[in-house]
XYZ file of C-alpha atoms in Angstrom:
595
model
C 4.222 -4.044 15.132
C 1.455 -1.827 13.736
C 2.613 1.615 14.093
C 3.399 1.494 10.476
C 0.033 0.614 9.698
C -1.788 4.425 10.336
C -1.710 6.953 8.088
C -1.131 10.382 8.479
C -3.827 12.841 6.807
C -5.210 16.281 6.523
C -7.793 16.362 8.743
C -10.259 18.791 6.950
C -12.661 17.836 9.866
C -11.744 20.303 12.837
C -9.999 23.165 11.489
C -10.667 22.793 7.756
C -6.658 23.350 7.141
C -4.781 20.725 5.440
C -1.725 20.760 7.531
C -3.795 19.806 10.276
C -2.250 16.008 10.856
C -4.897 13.337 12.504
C -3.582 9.648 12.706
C -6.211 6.576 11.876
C -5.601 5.041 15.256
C -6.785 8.180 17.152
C -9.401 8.636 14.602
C -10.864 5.292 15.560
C -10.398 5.627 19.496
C -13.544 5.259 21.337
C -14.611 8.448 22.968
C -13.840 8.864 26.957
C -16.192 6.292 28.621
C -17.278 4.238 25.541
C -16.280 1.035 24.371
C -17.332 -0.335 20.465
C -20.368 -1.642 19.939
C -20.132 -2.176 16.117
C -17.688 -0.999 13.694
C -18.468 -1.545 9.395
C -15.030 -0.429 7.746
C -14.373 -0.125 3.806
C -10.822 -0.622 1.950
C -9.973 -1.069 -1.739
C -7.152 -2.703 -0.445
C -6.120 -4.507 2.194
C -3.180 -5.764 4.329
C -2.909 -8.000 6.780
C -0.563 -6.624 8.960
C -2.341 -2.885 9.296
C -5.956 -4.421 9.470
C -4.087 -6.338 12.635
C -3.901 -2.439 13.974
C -7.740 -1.758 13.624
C -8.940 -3.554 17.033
C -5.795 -2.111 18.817
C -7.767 1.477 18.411
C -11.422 -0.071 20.072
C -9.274 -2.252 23.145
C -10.669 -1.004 26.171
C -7.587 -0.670 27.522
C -4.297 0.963 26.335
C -1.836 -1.868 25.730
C 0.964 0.551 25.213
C 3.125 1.780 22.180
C 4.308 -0.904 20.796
C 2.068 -3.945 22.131
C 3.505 -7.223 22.113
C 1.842 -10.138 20.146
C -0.091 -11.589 23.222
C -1.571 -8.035 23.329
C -2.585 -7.606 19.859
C -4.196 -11.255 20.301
C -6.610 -10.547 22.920
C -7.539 -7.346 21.368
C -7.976 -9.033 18.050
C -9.934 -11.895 19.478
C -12.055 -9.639 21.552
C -13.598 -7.204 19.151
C -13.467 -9.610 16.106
C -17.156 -10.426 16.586
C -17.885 -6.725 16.316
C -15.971 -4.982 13.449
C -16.741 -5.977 9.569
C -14.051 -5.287 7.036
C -15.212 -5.207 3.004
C -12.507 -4.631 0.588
C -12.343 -5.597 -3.369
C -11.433 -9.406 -3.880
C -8.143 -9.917 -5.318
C -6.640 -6.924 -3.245
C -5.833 -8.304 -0.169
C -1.913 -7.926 -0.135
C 0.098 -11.034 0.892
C 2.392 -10.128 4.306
C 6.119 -10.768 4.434
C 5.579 -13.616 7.483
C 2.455 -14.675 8.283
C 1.342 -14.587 11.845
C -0.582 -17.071 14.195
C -2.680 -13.841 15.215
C -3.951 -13.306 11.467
C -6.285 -16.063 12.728
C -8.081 -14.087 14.319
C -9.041 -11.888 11.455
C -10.743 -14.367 9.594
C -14.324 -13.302 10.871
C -13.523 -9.837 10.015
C -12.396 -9.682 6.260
C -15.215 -10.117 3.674
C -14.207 -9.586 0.234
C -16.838 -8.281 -2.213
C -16.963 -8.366 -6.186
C -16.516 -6.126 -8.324
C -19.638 -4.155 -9.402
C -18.700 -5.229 -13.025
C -15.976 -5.943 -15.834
C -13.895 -2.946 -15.397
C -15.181 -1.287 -11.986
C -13.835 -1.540 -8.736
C -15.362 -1.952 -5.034
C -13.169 1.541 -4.205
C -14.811 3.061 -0.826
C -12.897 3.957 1.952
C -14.943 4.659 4.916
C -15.898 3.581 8.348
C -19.241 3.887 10.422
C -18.613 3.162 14.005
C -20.986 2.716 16.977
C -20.477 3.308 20.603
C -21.958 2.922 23.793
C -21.063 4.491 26.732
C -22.063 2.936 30.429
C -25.301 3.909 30.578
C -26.175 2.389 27.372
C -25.986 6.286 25.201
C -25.403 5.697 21.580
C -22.610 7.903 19.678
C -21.626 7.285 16.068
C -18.570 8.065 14.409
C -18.405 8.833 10.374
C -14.643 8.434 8.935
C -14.333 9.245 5.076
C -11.367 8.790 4.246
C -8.929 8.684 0.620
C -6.714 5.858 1.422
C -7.052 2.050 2.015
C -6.231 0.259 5.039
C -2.888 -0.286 4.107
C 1.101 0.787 5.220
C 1.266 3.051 2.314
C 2.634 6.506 2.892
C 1.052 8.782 1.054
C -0.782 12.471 1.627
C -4.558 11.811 2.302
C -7.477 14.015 3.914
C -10.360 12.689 6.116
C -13.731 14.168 7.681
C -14.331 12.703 10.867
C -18.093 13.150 11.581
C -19.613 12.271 15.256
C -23.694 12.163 16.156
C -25.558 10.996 18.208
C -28.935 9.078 17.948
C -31.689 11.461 17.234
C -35.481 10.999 17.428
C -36.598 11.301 13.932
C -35.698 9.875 10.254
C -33.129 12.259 8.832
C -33.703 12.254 4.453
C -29.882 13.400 4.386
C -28.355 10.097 6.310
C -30.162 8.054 3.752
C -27.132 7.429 1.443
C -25.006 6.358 4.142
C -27.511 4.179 5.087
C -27.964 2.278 1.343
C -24.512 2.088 1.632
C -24.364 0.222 4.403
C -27.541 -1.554 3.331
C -25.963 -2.847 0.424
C -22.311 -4.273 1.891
C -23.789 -7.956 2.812
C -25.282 -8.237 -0.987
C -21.858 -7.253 -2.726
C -19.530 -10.634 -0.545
C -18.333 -13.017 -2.321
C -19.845 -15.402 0.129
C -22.424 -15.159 2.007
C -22.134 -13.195 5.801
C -22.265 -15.330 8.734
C -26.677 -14.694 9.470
C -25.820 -12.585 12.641
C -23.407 -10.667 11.127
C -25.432 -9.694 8.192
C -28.247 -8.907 10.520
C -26.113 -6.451 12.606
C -24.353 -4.521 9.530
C -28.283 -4.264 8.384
C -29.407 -3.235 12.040
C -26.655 -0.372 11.567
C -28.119 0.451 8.202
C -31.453 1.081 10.053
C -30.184 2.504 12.886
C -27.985 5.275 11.217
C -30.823 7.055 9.834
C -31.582 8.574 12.756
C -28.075 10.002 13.639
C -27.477 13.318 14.270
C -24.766 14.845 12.963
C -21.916 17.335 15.168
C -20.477 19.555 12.316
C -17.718 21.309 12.519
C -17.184 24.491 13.301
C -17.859 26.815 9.992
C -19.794 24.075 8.119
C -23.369 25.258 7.103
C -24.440 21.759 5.847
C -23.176 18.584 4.689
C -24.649 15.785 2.614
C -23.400 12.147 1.344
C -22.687 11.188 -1.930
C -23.038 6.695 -2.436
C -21.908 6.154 -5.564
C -22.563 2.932 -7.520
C -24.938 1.246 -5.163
C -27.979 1.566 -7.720
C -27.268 1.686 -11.417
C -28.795 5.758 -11.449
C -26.259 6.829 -8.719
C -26.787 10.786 -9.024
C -23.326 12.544 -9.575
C -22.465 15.147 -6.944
C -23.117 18.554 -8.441
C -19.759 20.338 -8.648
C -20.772 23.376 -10.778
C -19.285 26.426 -9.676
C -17.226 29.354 -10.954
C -14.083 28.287 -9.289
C -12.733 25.161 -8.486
C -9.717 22.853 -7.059
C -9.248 19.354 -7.424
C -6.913 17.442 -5.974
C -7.101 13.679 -7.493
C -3.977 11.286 -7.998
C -5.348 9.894 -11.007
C -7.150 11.861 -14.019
C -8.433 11.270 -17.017
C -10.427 13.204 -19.602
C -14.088 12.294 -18.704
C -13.956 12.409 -15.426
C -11.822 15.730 -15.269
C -14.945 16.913 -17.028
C -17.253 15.626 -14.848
C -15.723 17.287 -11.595
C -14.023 20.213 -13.383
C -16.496 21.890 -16.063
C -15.821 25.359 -17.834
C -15.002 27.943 -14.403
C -15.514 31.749 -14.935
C -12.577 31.987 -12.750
C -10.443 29.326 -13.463
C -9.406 26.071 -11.975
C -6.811 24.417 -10.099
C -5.632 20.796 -10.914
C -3.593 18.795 -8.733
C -2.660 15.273 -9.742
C 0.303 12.638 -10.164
C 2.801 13.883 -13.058
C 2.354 10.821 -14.980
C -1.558 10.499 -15.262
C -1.431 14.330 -16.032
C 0.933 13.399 -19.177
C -1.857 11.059 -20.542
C -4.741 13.866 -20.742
C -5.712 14.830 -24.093
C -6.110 18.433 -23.003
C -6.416 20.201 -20.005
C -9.148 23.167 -20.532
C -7.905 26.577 -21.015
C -8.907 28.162 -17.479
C -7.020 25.326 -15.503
C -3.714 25.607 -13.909
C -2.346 22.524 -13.305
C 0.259 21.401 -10.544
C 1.996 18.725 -8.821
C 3.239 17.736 -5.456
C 6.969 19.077 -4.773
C 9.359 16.360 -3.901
C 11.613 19.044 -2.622
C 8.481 20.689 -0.253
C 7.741 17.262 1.017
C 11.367 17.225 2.172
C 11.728 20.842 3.183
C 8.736 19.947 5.332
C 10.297 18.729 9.082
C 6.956 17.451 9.436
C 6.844 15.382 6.635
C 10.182 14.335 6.110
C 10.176 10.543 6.157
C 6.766 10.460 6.760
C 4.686 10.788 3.625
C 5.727 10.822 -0.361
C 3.571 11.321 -3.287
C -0.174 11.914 -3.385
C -3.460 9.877 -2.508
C -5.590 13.043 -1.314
C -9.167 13.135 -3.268
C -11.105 16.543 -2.579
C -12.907 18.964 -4.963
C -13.533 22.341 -3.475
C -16.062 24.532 -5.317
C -16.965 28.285 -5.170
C -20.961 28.842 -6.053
C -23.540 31.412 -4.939
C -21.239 32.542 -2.061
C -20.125 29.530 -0.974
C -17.416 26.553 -0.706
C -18.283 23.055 -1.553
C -15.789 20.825 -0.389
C -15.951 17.144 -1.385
C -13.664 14.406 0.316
C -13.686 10.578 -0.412
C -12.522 8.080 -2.690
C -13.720 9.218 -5.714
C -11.098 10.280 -8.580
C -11.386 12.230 -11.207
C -11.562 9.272 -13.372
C -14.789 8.345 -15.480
C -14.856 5.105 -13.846
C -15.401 6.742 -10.277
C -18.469 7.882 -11.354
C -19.469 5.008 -13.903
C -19.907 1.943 -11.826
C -16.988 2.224 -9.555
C -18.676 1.825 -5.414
C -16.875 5.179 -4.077
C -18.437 7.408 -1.253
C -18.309 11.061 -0.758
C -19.127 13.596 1.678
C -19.836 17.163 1.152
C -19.372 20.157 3.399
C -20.833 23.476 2.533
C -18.574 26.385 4.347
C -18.528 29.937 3.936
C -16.357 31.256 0.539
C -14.907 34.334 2.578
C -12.970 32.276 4.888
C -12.716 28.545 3.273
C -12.418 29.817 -0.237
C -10.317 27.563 -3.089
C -7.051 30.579 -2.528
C -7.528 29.441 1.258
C -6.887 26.013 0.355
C -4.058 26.859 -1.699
C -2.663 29.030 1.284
C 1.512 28.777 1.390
C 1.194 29.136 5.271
C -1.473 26.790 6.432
C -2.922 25.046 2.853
C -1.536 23.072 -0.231
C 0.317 25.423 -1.661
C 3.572 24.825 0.481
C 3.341 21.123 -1.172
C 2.597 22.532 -5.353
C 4.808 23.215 -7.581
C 3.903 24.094 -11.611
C 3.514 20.799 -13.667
C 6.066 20.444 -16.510
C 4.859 18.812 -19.176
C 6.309 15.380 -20.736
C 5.264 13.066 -23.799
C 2.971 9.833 -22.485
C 4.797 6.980 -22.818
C 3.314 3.501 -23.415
C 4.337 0.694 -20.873
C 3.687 -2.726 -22.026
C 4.264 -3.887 -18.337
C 1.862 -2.178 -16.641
C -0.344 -3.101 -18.911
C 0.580 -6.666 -18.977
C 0.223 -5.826 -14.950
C -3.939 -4.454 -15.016
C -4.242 -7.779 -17.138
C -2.869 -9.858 -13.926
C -4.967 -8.110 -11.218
C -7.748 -8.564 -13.620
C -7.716 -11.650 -13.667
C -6.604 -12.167 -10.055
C -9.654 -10.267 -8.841
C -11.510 -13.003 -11.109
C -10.085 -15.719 -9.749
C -10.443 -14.157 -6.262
C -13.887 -13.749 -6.386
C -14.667 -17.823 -7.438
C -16.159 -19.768 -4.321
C -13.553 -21.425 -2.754
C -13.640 -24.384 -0.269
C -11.855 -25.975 2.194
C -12.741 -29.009 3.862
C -11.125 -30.195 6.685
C -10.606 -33.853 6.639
C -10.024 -34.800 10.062
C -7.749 -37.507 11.661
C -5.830 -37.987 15.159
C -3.141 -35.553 14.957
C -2.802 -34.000 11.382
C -4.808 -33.396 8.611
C -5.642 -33.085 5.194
C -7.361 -29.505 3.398
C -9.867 -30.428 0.372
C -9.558 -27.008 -1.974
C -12.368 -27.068 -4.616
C -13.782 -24.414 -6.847
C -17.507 -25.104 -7.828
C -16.625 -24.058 -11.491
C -14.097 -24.677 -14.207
C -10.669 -22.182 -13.993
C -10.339 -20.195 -16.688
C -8.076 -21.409 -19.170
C -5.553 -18.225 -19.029
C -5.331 -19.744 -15.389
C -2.602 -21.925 -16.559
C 0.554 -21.552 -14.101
C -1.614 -20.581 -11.024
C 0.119 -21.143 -7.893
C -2.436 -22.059 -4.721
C -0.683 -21.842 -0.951
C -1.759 -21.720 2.778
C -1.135 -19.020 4.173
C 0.072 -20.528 6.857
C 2.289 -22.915 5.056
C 3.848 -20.970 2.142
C 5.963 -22.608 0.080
C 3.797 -25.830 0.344
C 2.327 -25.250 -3.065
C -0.665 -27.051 -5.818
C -0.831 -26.497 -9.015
C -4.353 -26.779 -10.445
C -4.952 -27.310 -13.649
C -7.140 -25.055 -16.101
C -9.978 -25.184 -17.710
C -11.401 -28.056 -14.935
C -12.894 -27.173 -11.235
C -9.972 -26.937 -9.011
C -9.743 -30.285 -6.478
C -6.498 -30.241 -4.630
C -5.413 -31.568 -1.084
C -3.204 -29.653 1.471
C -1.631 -33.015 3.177
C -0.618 -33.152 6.720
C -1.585 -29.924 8.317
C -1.206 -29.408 12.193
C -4.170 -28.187 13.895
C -3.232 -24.703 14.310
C -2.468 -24.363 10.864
C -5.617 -25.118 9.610
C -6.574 -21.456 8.405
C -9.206 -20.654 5.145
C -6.589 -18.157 3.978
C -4.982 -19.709 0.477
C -2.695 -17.136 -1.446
C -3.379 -16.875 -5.281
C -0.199 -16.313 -7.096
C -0.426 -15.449 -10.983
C 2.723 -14.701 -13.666
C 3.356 -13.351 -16.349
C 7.233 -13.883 -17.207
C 8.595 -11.520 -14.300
C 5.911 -10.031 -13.102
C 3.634 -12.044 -10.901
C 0.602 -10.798 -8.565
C -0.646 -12.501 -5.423
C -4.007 -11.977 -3.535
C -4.923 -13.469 0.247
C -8.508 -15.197 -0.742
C -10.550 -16.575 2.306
C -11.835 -19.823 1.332
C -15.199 -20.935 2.473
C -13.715 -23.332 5.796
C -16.410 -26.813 6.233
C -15.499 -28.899 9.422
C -13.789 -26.223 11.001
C -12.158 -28.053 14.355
C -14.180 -26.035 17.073
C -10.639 -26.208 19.273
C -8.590 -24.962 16.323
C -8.340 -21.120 17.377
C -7.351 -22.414 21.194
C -4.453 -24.326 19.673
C -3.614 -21.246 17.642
C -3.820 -18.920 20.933
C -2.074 -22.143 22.660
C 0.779 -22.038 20.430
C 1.443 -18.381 21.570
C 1.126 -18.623 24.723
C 3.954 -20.984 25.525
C 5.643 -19.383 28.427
C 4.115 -18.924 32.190
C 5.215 -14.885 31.488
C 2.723 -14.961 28.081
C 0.282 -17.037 29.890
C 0.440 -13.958 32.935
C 0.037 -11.661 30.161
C -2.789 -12.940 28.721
C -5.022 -13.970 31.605
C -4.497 -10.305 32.951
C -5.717 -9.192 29.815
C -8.707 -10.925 29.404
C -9.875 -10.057 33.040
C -9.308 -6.682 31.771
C -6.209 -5.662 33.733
C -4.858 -3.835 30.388
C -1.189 -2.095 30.382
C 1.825 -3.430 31.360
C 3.546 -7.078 31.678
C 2.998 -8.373 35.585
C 5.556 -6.935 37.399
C 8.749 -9.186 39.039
C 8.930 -10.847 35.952
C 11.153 -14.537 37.069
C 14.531 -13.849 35.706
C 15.129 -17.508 35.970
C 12.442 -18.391 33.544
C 10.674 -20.912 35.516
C 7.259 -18.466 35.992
C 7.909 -18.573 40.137
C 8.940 -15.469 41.136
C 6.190 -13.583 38.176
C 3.208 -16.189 39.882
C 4.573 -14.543 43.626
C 4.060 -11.171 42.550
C 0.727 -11.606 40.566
C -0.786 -13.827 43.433
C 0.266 -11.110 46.246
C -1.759 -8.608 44.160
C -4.965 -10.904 44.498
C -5.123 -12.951 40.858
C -7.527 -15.145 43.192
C -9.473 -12.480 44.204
C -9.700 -10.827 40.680
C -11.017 -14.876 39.706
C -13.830 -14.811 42.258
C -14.918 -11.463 40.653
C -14.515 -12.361 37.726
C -16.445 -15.692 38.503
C -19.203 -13.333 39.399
C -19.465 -11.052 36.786
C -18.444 -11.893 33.821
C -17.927 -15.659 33.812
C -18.132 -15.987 30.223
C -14.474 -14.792 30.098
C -13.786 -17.713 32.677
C -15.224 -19.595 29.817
C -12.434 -18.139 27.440
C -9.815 -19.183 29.734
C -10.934 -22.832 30.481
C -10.663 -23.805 26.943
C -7.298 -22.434 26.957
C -5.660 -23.945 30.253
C -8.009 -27.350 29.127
C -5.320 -27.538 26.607
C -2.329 -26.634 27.622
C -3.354 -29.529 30.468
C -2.992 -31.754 28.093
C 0.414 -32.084 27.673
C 3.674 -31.671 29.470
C 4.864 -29.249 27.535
C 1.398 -27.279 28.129
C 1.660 -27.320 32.059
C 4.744 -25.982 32.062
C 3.217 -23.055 30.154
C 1.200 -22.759 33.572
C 2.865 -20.775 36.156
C 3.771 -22.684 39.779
C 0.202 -23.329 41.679
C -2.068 -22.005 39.110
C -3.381 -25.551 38.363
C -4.477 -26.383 41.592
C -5.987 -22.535 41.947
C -7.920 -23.147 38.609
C -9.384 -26.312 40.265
C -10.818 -24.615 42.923
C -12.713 -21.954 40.384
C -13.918 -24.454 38.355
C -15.427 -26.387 42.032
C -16.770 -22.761 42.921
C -18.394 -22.690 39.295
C -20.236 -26.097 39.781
C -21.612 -25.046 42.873
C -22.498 -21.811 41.735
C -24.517 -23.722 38.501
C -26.118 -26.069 41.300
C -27.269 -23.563 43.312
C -28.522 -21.553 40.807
């Protein structure tokens, strides 16, 4: 369901070549013997259905190739208290169906604002902390050039791992304002221990030690548009490549100034057709359609370019520069982007190696023809929608749960007046689309969702603007107040509504990983799948479980508590698994009294 989700990039990180492929998912992977302790991501963009694939890469255990939705539950639910998402308000893309497990997101995704009128929140990294079993610390540094998104598209990432060193390192202190700063930029305020763990990171990070790979001399991180004197990487040199989708004139200067020996530019046709003038000692090229094809490798894989690096040639050396930053002025005039350097060695990672037909770009390039700029009214009309859609987005929005015996009714207020251009804004649960308000502009919005089942209570609304034909729509997480503290049991209730998905899950949260329980009950009634699973010891695994880690017992109550509730929920449970549950929960008591 999330193989889609992971992008394919040049992994400049290992062998410095850019046809060397890395995928997200592996890039995220715990090392051997280490399980997540914190993970801080950044995204321009978002979508629902790829961020789903994030925990899949810190489960503990492997859940397979293509994990079924109980699966991607309990890994969702298990490291959602440990992984932070920030992306730019307004750019969370709506998905095609929207899933009970998207639930379980909603402690993860914290949109931020925009820095201001005409910037954009535009990092795309991820810091990620480990632990191993005897409590080691490892970090892993991903800067990457796309968003957490299905796009195909080439990109390039360094992957960076340390370990926790002794002393205050001066060159980890970017990384760490960056961090620092996340928790001010929300549109709502971070849940207290969250923001105190994304600021424990902050702290911590200073002190990492950095693995580099093999031929890098020295590295050094580049925050830009935390503080409003951000310095500008220095990307002087006497050679250079850039590689940037989007261009424009000031910030082609900025990263590409005069070169004694010329310059390579390497950007999308149609932002190179808007440049006033590209300087005399720069050749300028695009990505080949026909390569991409011509590539077995690529072929149905990737199209068009997202890839952001610089590489420089000065005193001797390569500076190589990877991150989100474009070579637009806006990237390094208020935009939030994040860079790293490498420094390498010019005789062996020199801009020609880079361009390389056997291992670099230049398989992909092909000379850039040339056409007139022409205006489009529509994509104009289009930044003037997600304009005002990241506007709208980044209001504070609330939901209060009005509570009653079996449905009930969602309060959605804004605590100022819509803007008047607001007229025609469509407001929707994600949950129920297609049960739409209208608010009105120019007045606070103060509508009512009517009749909503428990497990659809969710603080997700989708904002829909239009303009004639074209329209834009944005997931916004409303602030939730009365949240029902059973409503994410009836949502993992709702799921689990067959004695095989109830197998499933249990043997997943006592950590059992892998594969469906064997001697699954071709009949349907659960019998012959409880015979199996009970010959292996489920009671057994209980006890230990009882033991040492009865919090999870704690997990599971809540959930068999209400599928007991109902007919329908026992016969969810599989044959003699009530009775067994009774005598855990005795054992439990006696455990407490003893104790």
């Amino acid at each position: 369901m999330c193989s889609d989700s992971w992008a394919t990039f040049w992994r400049v990180s290992t062998m410095l070549a850019p046809d060397s492929r890395a995928i997200l998912h592996d890039l995220l992977k715990p090392p051997p013997g280490s399980a997540l302790a914190h993970g801080v991501g950044t995204t321009f963009t978002v979508d629902l259905a790829s961020a789903l694939g994030v925990p899949l890469s810190f489960a503990s255990r492997d859940l397979g190739g293509s994990p079924d939705p109980i699966g991607v539950m309990e890994a969702v639910r298990s490291t959602s208290d440990r992984v932070d998402v920030f992306y730019q308000a307004g750019h969370a893309a709506v998905p095609a169906q929207a899933s009970d497990i998207l639930a379980f997101l909603e402690p993860v995704l914290h949109p931020v604002r925009a820095p201001r009128p005409g910037r954009l929140f535009h990092p795309k990294v991820w810091l990620l902390k480990f632990l191993d079993v005897e409590g080691a610390v490892a970090y892993r540094l991903l800067c990457l050039t796309r968003n957490l998104t299905s796009a195909h598209a080439w990109d390039a990432v360094v992957s960076l791992d340390g370990h926790e060193g002794s002393r205050i390192d001066a060159a980890n202190q970017p990384l760490s304002d960056f961090v620092a700063a996340l928790p001010g930029l929300c549109t709502t305020p971070l849940a207290h221990a969250r923001r105190e763990r994304v600021l424990g990171l902050a702290r911590e990070v200073r002190r990492a030690v950095w693995e580099r790979p093999e031929g890098v001399k020295a590295h050094a991180f580049h925050a830009l548009g935390i503080t409003p004197r951000t310095p500008v990487p220095d990307y002087s040199g006497y050679r250079r490549l850039v590689v940037s989708p989007f261009v424009d004139d000031r910030g082609l200067a900025i990263v590409s100034p005069s070169s004694r020996n010329g310059a390579i530019l390497v950007a999308r046709p149609e932002h190179l057709d808007r440049l006033d003038r590209v300087p005399d000692d720069t050749e300028v090229k695009v990505v080949s359609v026909l390569a991409e094809l011509e590539d077995d490798r690529a072929a149905g894989e990737l199209g068009g370019l997202h890839a952001k690096m610089v590489v420089v040639e000065r005193n001797r050396l390569t500076h190589l520069f990877v991150g989100s930053a474009n070579a637009t002025h806006a990237a390094f005039d208020g935009n939030v982007e994040f860079v790293v350097e490498l420094v390498l060695g010019a005789a062996r990672h020199s801009v020609d190696a880079f361009l390389s037909l056997d291992t670099g770009l230049g398989v992909l390039l092909e000379d850039y023809a040339p056409k007139t700029a022409v205006d489009d009214p529509e994509q104009e009309r289009r930044f003037i929608l997600q304009d005002r859609l990241r506007q709208l987005a980044e209001k504070s929005w609330t939901l209060e749960v009005i509570n009653s015996p079996l449905l009930h009714d969602l309060r959605l207020r804004t605590g100022t007046a819509l803007p008047a251009w607001a007229d025609g804004l469509v407001i929707e649960l994600l949950s129920r689309r297609g049960n739409a308000v209208r608010p009105a502009s120019g007045l606070p919005c103060d509508e009512v969702f009517s009749s909503v089942d428990l497990a659809d209570i969710t603080p997700f609304i989708v904002l829909t603007l239009r303009d004639g034909q074209l329209t834009e729509a944005s997931v916004v997480p409303a602030s939730l107040i009365g949240d029902p503290e059973d409503r994410l049991d009836a949502v993992l209730a709702r799921q689990v509504d067959t004695p095989e998905k109830f197998l499933r899950f249990l043997l997943l949260l006592l950590g059992l990983g892998g594969e469906p329980a064997p001697g699954a009950d071709e009949a349907g009634d659960g019998s012959a799948t409880w015979a199996v699973t009970a010959s292996q010891g489920l009671f057994e695994l209980l006890a230990r479980a009882l033991a040492d880690q009865p919090r999870t017992l704690d997990d599971l109550d809540r959930i068999v508590s209400r599928l007991l509730r109902t007919d329908a929920g026992r016969a969810v449970l599989p044959r003699g698994f009530e009775a067994l549950w009774g005598n855990v929960q005795q054992a439990r008591e006696q455990l407490g009294a003893a104790t």
